[in-house]
Every structure is written in C-alpha cells, then in structure tokens.
C-alpha cells in the first residue's frame, strides 16, 4: 500500500563513520518525517519537512541532519556515528494536515 | 500539544472484542484523534481517525464522546495477527503544529 522506501534495511558500522539513511516516497507528499525508536520504546520525532528546502528539528535532540532538495527524497545523515546512535530510524510522509502518515519499513542501525 | 494516556498493555483471546481507551484531556478544538498499529521491526500503520462520535472502517471502530477528552478503539473478533502495539495520537497539525507525537502505546497480546 505505502510507496515509501528506506534503505538500507539493516546497517552495522564502526564508530566515527559517516552514514546516510535514504528515504524516498513516490506519492508526491509534501510532508516528511524522521522518527527514532529504541526497542520496545516510543517513537521520537527527530526531523520533519513541510516541503522542498524546508526542514525542522523535532522533539528529540539529534546529532543527525537532513535535507530536502527534492519532494520525493528526505535523507538523514550522521557525520560521525557513535554507539549511542544505535536505534531504529523510521521515515514517514503525509499528504497534508490531518492526513495519515505512511511509514517505511525502517533502518535498523547498529554502531559498534 | 495534547498528551495522551493509554494502558501499557492488554491481553485478549482470539475471537474476543478488544477495546482500548485513550485519554486526551487537553485536546484542542481542531485536533483529530488517530490510531496506529505497529508490528515488531516495522513502521506504524494507520488504523482509523475521527473527530467526534463514531467512525467505523473495515478494521476497527473509534468511539469519541461529546467532550472528546477520551476515545476508544474497538477491534472486533481479534486474531493472533492483531498482536501489536497500538498508538493513540492527537493530531494537531491542523492548528499549526507540524508534528505528530507518538506516546508509549498499548501492547496488545492475543492468545489462542
């Protein structure tokens, strides 16, 4: 049903590496979101975007950065990964206000 | 941003009706109430959304009393595959909050 894709699905990297988590949607949605979720815990909003060239930080402080150069693409970057960044990262999009969110399958990141 | 409170966990058996109640005392006039379902290692999936009274779709029903300070998600005749975490959210994006905040959710365990 959802045309939103995240890659990679799983990623294991060493401390200090720069990584980019990809998120793409083919639904033409203006709004996109990044959530972070630890196992068994709640989702925390870390970034969101209203549209192209618009990005905002979410409720949870994150050392990651995002960009929105194209409507369909909302990548998340960690310049220098640390073990504390180990978590599941979920990308979502919606068409507008009060419209439901479509989530990707997530990227499970493990930093050693 | 209205905070939601829902039970941490619930147990049920196959074929039973499950009702999960969520309180949102500070809900604003233009806020919507939305429920999502999440399976392990997946992103949440939209179930149902409502503003007042009752909403029903092929998956669930949502009951919202007149004061809108609470809502109840009703799952008819649950099966083992309904075992998941269910999130109640107050969607305030229509009032300028460009965020959708997930709480801790209710873990539903359906047994044979």
mmCIF file of C-alpha atoms in Angstrom:
data_model
loop_
_atom_site.group_PDB
_atom_site.id
_atom_site.type_symbol
_atom_site.label_atom_id
_atom_site.label_comp_id
_atom_site.label_asym_id
_atom_site.label_seq_id
_atom_site.Cartn_x
_atom_site.Cartn_y
_atom_site.Cartn_z
ATOM 1 C CA UNK A 1 0.000 0.000 0.000
ATOM 2 C CA UNK A 2 2.653 2.520 1.078
ATOM 3 C CA UNK A 3 5.072 3.735 -1.577
ATOM 4 C CA UNK A 4 7.771 4.861 0.793
ATOM 5 C CA UNK A 5 11.117 3.158 0.817
ATOM 6 C CA UNK A 6 14.019 3.152 3.197
ATOM 7 C CA UNK A 7 17.500 1.836 2.570
ATOM 8 C CA UNK A 8 19.414 0.135 3.920
ATOM 9 C CA UNK A 9 17.129 -2.104 5.963
ATOM 10 C CA UNK A 10 19.965 -3.003 8.311
ATOM 11 C CA UNK A 11 23.327 -1.285 8.812
ATOM 12 C CA UNK A 12 26.227 -2.200 11.066
ATOM 13 C CA UNK A 13 29.111 0.248 11.104
ATOM 14 C CA UNK A 14 32.040 1.290 13.217
ATOM 15 C CA UNK A 15 32.303 4.377 15.372
ATOM 16 C CA UNK A 16 33.267 7.563 13.568
ATOM 17 C CA UNK A 17 31.877 6.614 10.173
ATOM 18 C CA UNK A 18 29.692 8.963 8.195
ATOM 19 C CA UNK A 19 26.408 7.425 7.110
ATOM 20 C CA UNK A 20 23.347 8.448 5.160
ATOM 21 C CA UNK A 21 19.994 6.757 5.591
ATOM 22 C CA UNK A 22 17.878 7.002 2.478
ATOM 23 C CA UNK A 23 14.148 7.650 2.350
ATOM 24 C CA UNK A 24 12.107 8.065 -0.804
ATOM 25 C CA UNK A 25 8.397 8.277 -1.492
ATOM 26 C CA UNK A 26 6.561 8.207 -4.788
ATOM 27 C CA UNK A 27 3.272 9.651 -3.586
ATOM 28 C CA UNK A 28 4.172 13.298 -4.096
ATOM 29 C CA UNK A 29 3.687 14.076 -0.406
ATOM 30 C CA UNK A 30 4.907 17.447 0.808
ATOM 31 C CA UNK A 31 5.377 16.489 4.447
ATOM 32 C CA UNK A 32 8.046 14.040 5.514
ATOM 33 C CA UNK A 33 9.254 12.934 8.927
ATOM 34 C CA UNK A 34 12.067 11.038 10.614
ATOM 35 C CA UNK A 35 11.378 9.170 13.846
ATOM 36 C CA UNK A 36 13.815 7.330 16.079
ATOM 37 C CA UNK A 37 12.706 4.304 18.071
ATOM 38 C CA UNK A 38 14.614 2.107 20.502
ATOM 39 C CA UNK A 39 13.376 -1.476 21.026
ATOM 40 C CA UNK A 40 10.125 -1.555 22.956
ATOM 41 C CA UNK A 41 10.094 2.194 23.347
ATOM 42 C CA UNK A 42 8.071 5.019 21.891
ATOM 43 C CA UNK A 43 8.804 6.815 18.653
ATOM 44 C CA UNK A 44 10.533 10.171 18.905
ATOM 45 C CA UNK A 45 10.303 12.757 16.153
ATOM 46 C CA UNK A 46 13.793 13.964 15.238
ATOM 47 C CA UNK A 47 13.246 15.845 11.955
ATOM 48 C CA UNK A 48 10.409 16.932 9.705
ATOM 49 C CA UNK A 49 9.917 18.816 6.484
ATOM 50 C CA UNK A 50 6.999 20.819 5.065
ATOM 51 C CA UNK A 51 8.355 20.618 1.549
ATOM 52 C CA UNK A 52 11.379 21.255 -0.625
ATOM 53 C CA UNK A 53 14.107 23.287 1.116
ATOM 54 C CA UNK A 54 12.161 23.174 4.385
ATOM 55 C CA UNK A 55 13.448 21.210 7.383
ATOM 56 C CA UNK A 56 12.826 21.488 11.106
ATOM 57 C CA UNK A 57 14.132 19.723 14.178
ATOM 58 C CA UNK A 58 11.737 17.553 16.103
ATOM 59 C CA UNK A 59 11.141 16.983 19.780
ATOM 60 C CA UNK A 60 14.141 14.783 20.397
ATOM 61 C CA UNK A 61 17.533 16.365 20.017
ATOM 62 C CA UNK A 62 19.523 14.518 17.399
ATOM 63 C CA UNK A 63 23.039 14.880 16.059
ATOM 64 C CA UNK A 64 21.786 13.894 12.641
ATOM 65 C CA UNK A 65 20.992 16.295 9.815
ATOM 66 C CA UNK A 66 18.502 16.110 6.975
ATOM 67 C CA UNK A 67 17.995 17.697 3.588
ATOM 68 C CA UNK A 68 15.022 18.080 1.261
ATOM 69 C CA UNK A 69 16.219 19.028 -2.188
ATOM 70 C CA UNK A 70 13.539 17.033 -3.978
ATOM 71 C CA UNK A 71 9.976 16.328 -2.915
ATOM 72 C CA UNK A 72 10.412 12.595 -3.011
ATOM 73 C CA UNK A 73 13.721 12.346 -1.178
ATOM 74 C CA UNK A 74 14.482 13.013 2.518
ATOM 75 C CA UNK A 75 17.860 11.566 3.505
ATOM 76 C CA UNK A 76 19.231 11.582 7.042
ATOM 77 C CA UNK A 77 22.962 11.910 7.670
ATOM 78 C CA UNK A 78 25.161 11.189 10.654
ATOM 79 C CA UNK A 79 28.579 12.802 10.204
ATOM 80 C CA UNK A 80 30.273 10.674 12.839
ATOM 81 C CA UNK A 81 28.333 7.692 14.123
ATOM 82 C CA UNK A 82 28.588 6.638 17.771
ATOM 83 C CA UNK A 83 27.216 3.657 19.701
ATOM 84 C CA UNK A 84 24.580 5.958 21.205
ATOM 85 C CA UNK A 85 23.134 6.326 17.702
ATOM 86 C CA UNK A 86 22.211 2.646 17.651
ATOM 87 C CA UNK A 87 18.459 2.596 17.080
ATOM 88 C CA UNK A 88 15.718 2.093 14.532
ATOM 89 C CA UNK A 89 15.116 5.051 12.219
ATOM 90 C CA UNK A 90 11.681 5.341 10.643
ATOM 91 C CA UNK A 91 10.785 7.651 7.781
ATOM 92 C CA UNK A 92 7.224 8.736 7.069
ATOM 93 C CA UNK A 93 5.298 11.016 4.761
ATOM 94 C CA UNK A 94 1.836 12.541 4.593
ATOM 95 C CA UNK A 95 -0.140 14.500 2.070
ATOM 96 C CA UNK A 96 -1.245 17.306 4.330
ATOM 97 C CA UNK A 97 -2.573 18.311 7.718
ATOM 98 C CA UNK A 98 -4.586 15.614 9.452
ATOM 99 C CA UNK A 99 -3.726 13.187 6.707
ATOM 100 C CA UNK A 100 -2.449 9.801 7.755
ATOM 101 C CA UNK A 101 1.244 9.036 7.860
ATOM 102 C CA UNK A 102 2.749 6.374 5.650
ATOM 103 C CA UNK A 103 5.809 4.773 7.184
ATOM 104 C CA UNK A 104 8.713 2.988 5.605
ATOM 105 C CA UNK A 105 9.990 -0.312 6.953
ATOM 106 C CA UNK A 106 12.760 1.424 8.850
ATOM 107 C CA UNK A 107 16.537 1.203 9.050
ATOM 108 C CA UNK A 108 17.989 -0.692 11.984
ATOM 109 C CA UNK A 109 21.322 0.974 12.720
ATOM 110 C CA UNK A 110 23.979 -0.619 14.911
ATOM 111 C CA UNK A 111 27.133 1.346 15.672
ATOM 112 C CA UNK A 112 29.948 -0.699 17.152
ATOM 113 C CA UNK B 1 0.176 19.729 22.194
ATOM 114 C CA UNK B 2 -2.318 17.391 23.839
ATOM 115 C CA UNK B 3 -0.809 14.489 25.770
ATOM 116 C CA UNK B 4 -2.392 11.060 25.555
ATOM 117 C CA UNK B 5 -2.609 8.352 28.192
ATOM 118 C CA UNK B 6 -3.404 4.743 27.394
ATOM 119 C CA UNK B 7 -2.856 1.398 29.139
ATOM 120 C CA UNK B 8 0.624 -0.023 28.783
ATOM 121 C CA UNK B 9 -0.595 -3.492 27.911
ATOM 122 C CA UNK B 10 -3.711 -5.612 27.390
ATOM 123 C CA UNK B 11 -4.319 -9.321 26.980
ATOM 124 C CA UNK B 12 -7.088 -10.967 24.989
ATOM 125 C CA UNK B 13 -8.069 -14.213 23.324
ATOM 126 C CA UNK B 14 -8.879 -14.961 19.737
ATOM 127 C CA UNK B 15 -12.407 -14.079 18.750
ATOM 128 C CA UNK B 16 -12.937 -11.547 21.510
ATOM 129 C CA UNK B 17 -13.671 -7.867 21.077
ATOM 130 C CA UNK B 18 -10.917 -5.604 22.381
ATOM 131 C CA UNK B 19 -11.480 -2.040 23.494
ATOM 132 C CA UNK B 20 -8.502 0.225 24.119
ATOM 133 C CA UNK B 21 -9.271 3.545 25.751
ATOM 134 C CA UNK B 22 -7.119 6.627 25.469
ATOM 135 C CA UNK B 23 -7.472 9.849 27.428
ATOM 136 C CA UNK B 24 -6.560 13.231 25.977
ATOM 137 C CA UNK B 25 -7.847 15.834 28.391
ATOM 138 C CA UNK B 26 -6.154 18.782 26.703
ATOM 139 C CA UNK B 27 -7.373 18.136 23.207
ATOM 140 C CA UNK B 28 -7.879 21.325 21.205
ATOM 141 C CA UNK B 29 -10.945 22.204 19.184
ATOM 142 C CA UNK B 30 -9.395 21.438 15.809
ATOM 143 C CA UNK B 31 -7.448 18.332 16.819
ATOM 144 C CA UNK B 32 -8.211 14.923 15.368
ATOM 145 C CA UNK B 33 -7.777 11.576 17.118
ATOM 146 C CA UNK B 34 -5.816 8.969 15.231
ATOM 147 C CA UNK B 35 -4.793 5.398 15.954
ATOM 148 C CA UNK B 36 -1.850 3.491 14.537
ATOM 149 C CA UNK B 37 -0.763 -0.139 14.774
ATOM 150 C CA UNK B 38 2.849 -1.274 14.884
ATOM 151 C CA UNK B 39 4.292 -4.754 14.496
ATOM 152 C CA UNK B 40 7.853 -5.530 15.641
ATOM 153 C CA UNK B 41 10.566 -4.201 13.348
ATOM 154 C CA UNK B 42 8.070 -2.365 11.175
ATOM 155 C CA UNK B 43 6.827 1.188 10.881
ATOM 156 C CA UNK B 44 3.417 2.068 12.333
ATOM 157 C CA UNK B 45 0.396 1.683 10.123
ATOM 158 C CA UNK B 46 -2.688 3.931 10.158
ATOM 159 C CA UNK B 47 -5.834 2.278 11.514
ATOM 160 C CA UNK B 48 -8.507 4.920 11.939
ATOM 161 C CA UNK B 49 -9.078 8.606 12.536
ATOM 162 C CA UNK B 50 -12.002 10.555 13.933
ATOM 163 C CA UNK B 51 -13.128 13.900 15.245
ATOM 164 C CA UNK B 52 -16.283 13.077 17.222
ATOM 165 C CA UNK B 53 -18.976 10.418 17.720
ATOM 166 C CA UNK B 54 -18.249 7.153 15.951
ATOM 167 C CA UNK B 55 -16.167 6.161 12.983
ATOM 168 C CA UNK B 56 -16.033 2.662 11.543
ATOM 169 C CA UNK B 57 -13.940 1.107 8.817
ATOM 170 C CA UNK B 58 -13.157 -2.431 7.736
ATOM 171 C CA UNK B 59 -10.613 -2.856 10.513
ATOM 172 C CA UNK B 60 -11.906 -1.080 13.612
ATOM 173 C CA UNK B 61 -14.319 1.345 15.192
ATOM 174 C CA UNK B 62 -13.476 4.532 17.024
ATOM 175 C CA UNK B 63 -15.795 5.932 19.667
ATOM 176 C CA UNK B 64 -15.386 9.537 20.790
ATOM 177 C CA UNK B 65 -17.684 11.027 23.452
ATOM 178 C CA UNK B 66 -19.082 14.517 23.164
ATOM 179 C CA UNK B 67 -16.419 16.122 25.357
ATOM 180 C CA UNK B 68 -13.689 14.469 23.230
ATOM 181 C CA UNK B 69 -11.458 14.030 26.266
ATOM 182 C CA UNK B 70 -11.123 10.341 25.587
ATOM 183 C CA UNK B 71 -11.538 7.863 22.766
ATOM 184 C CA UNK B 72 -11.912 4.106 22.487
ATOM 185 C CA UNK B 73 -10.526 1.935 19.736
ATOM 186 C CA UNK B 74 -12.614 -1.190 19.263
ATOM 187 C CA UNK B 75 -11.212 -4.233 17.474
ATOM 188 C CA UNK B 76 -13.922 -6.807 16.743
ATOM 189 C CA UNK B 77 -13.073 -10.503 16.991
ATOM 190 C CA UNK B 78 -9.305 -10.215 17.303
ATOM 191 C CA UNK B 79 -6.976 -12.829 15.893
ATOM 192 C CA UNK B 80 -3.384 -13.744 16.726
ATOM 193 C CA UNK B 81 -2.212 -11.398 13.987
ATOM 194 C CA UNK B 82 -3.666 -8.440 15.887
ATOM 195 C CA UNK B 83 -0.893 -8.789 18.458
ATOM 196 C CA UNK B 84 0.870 -5.452 18.142
ATOM 197 C CA UNK B 85 1.374 -2.069 19.754
ATOM 198 C CA UNK B 86 -1.488 0.389 19.301
ATOM 199 C CA UNK B 87 -0.832 4.126 19.478
ATOM 200 C CA UNK B 88 -3.376 6.805 20.197
ATOM 201 C CA UNK B 89 -2.406 10.219 18.870
ATOM 202 C CA UNK B 90 -3.895 13.662 18.928
ATOM 203 C CA UNK B 91 -3.248 15.174 15.550
ATOM 204 C CA UNK B 92 -2.704 18.888 15.992
ATOM 205 C CA UNK B 93 -1.184 19.536 12.599
ATOM 206 C CA UNK B 94 -4.254 21.462 11.545
ATOM 207 C CA UNK B 95 -3.545 24.083 14.212
ATOM 208 C CA UNK B 96 -0.014 24.800 13.172
ATOM 209 C CA UNK B 97 1.777 22.004 14.964
ATOM 210 C CA UNK B 98 3.557 20.355 12.129
ATOM 211 C CA UNK B 99 4.247 17.324 14.266
ATOM 212 C CA UNK B 100 2.578 14.074 15.148
ATOM 213 C CA UNK B 101 3.680 12.834 18.556
ATOM 214 C CA UNK B 102 3.511 9.139 19.426
ATOM 215 C CA UNK B 103 3.180 8.067 23.056
ATOM 216 C CA UNK B 104 4.191 4.762 24.582
ATOM 217 C CA UNK B 105 1.279 2.868 23.080
ATOM 218 C CA UNK B 106 -0.651 -0.178 24.294
ATOM 219 C CA UNK B 107 0.857 -3.604 23.780
ATOM 220 C CA UNK B 108 -1.944 -5.986 22.868
ATOM 221 C CA UNK B 109 -1.252 -9.690 23.203
ATOM 222 C CA UNK B 110 -3.801 -12.027 21.637
ATOM 223 C CA UNK B 111 -3.593 -15.644 22.761
ATOM 224 C CA UNK B 112 -5.190 -18.758 21.258
#
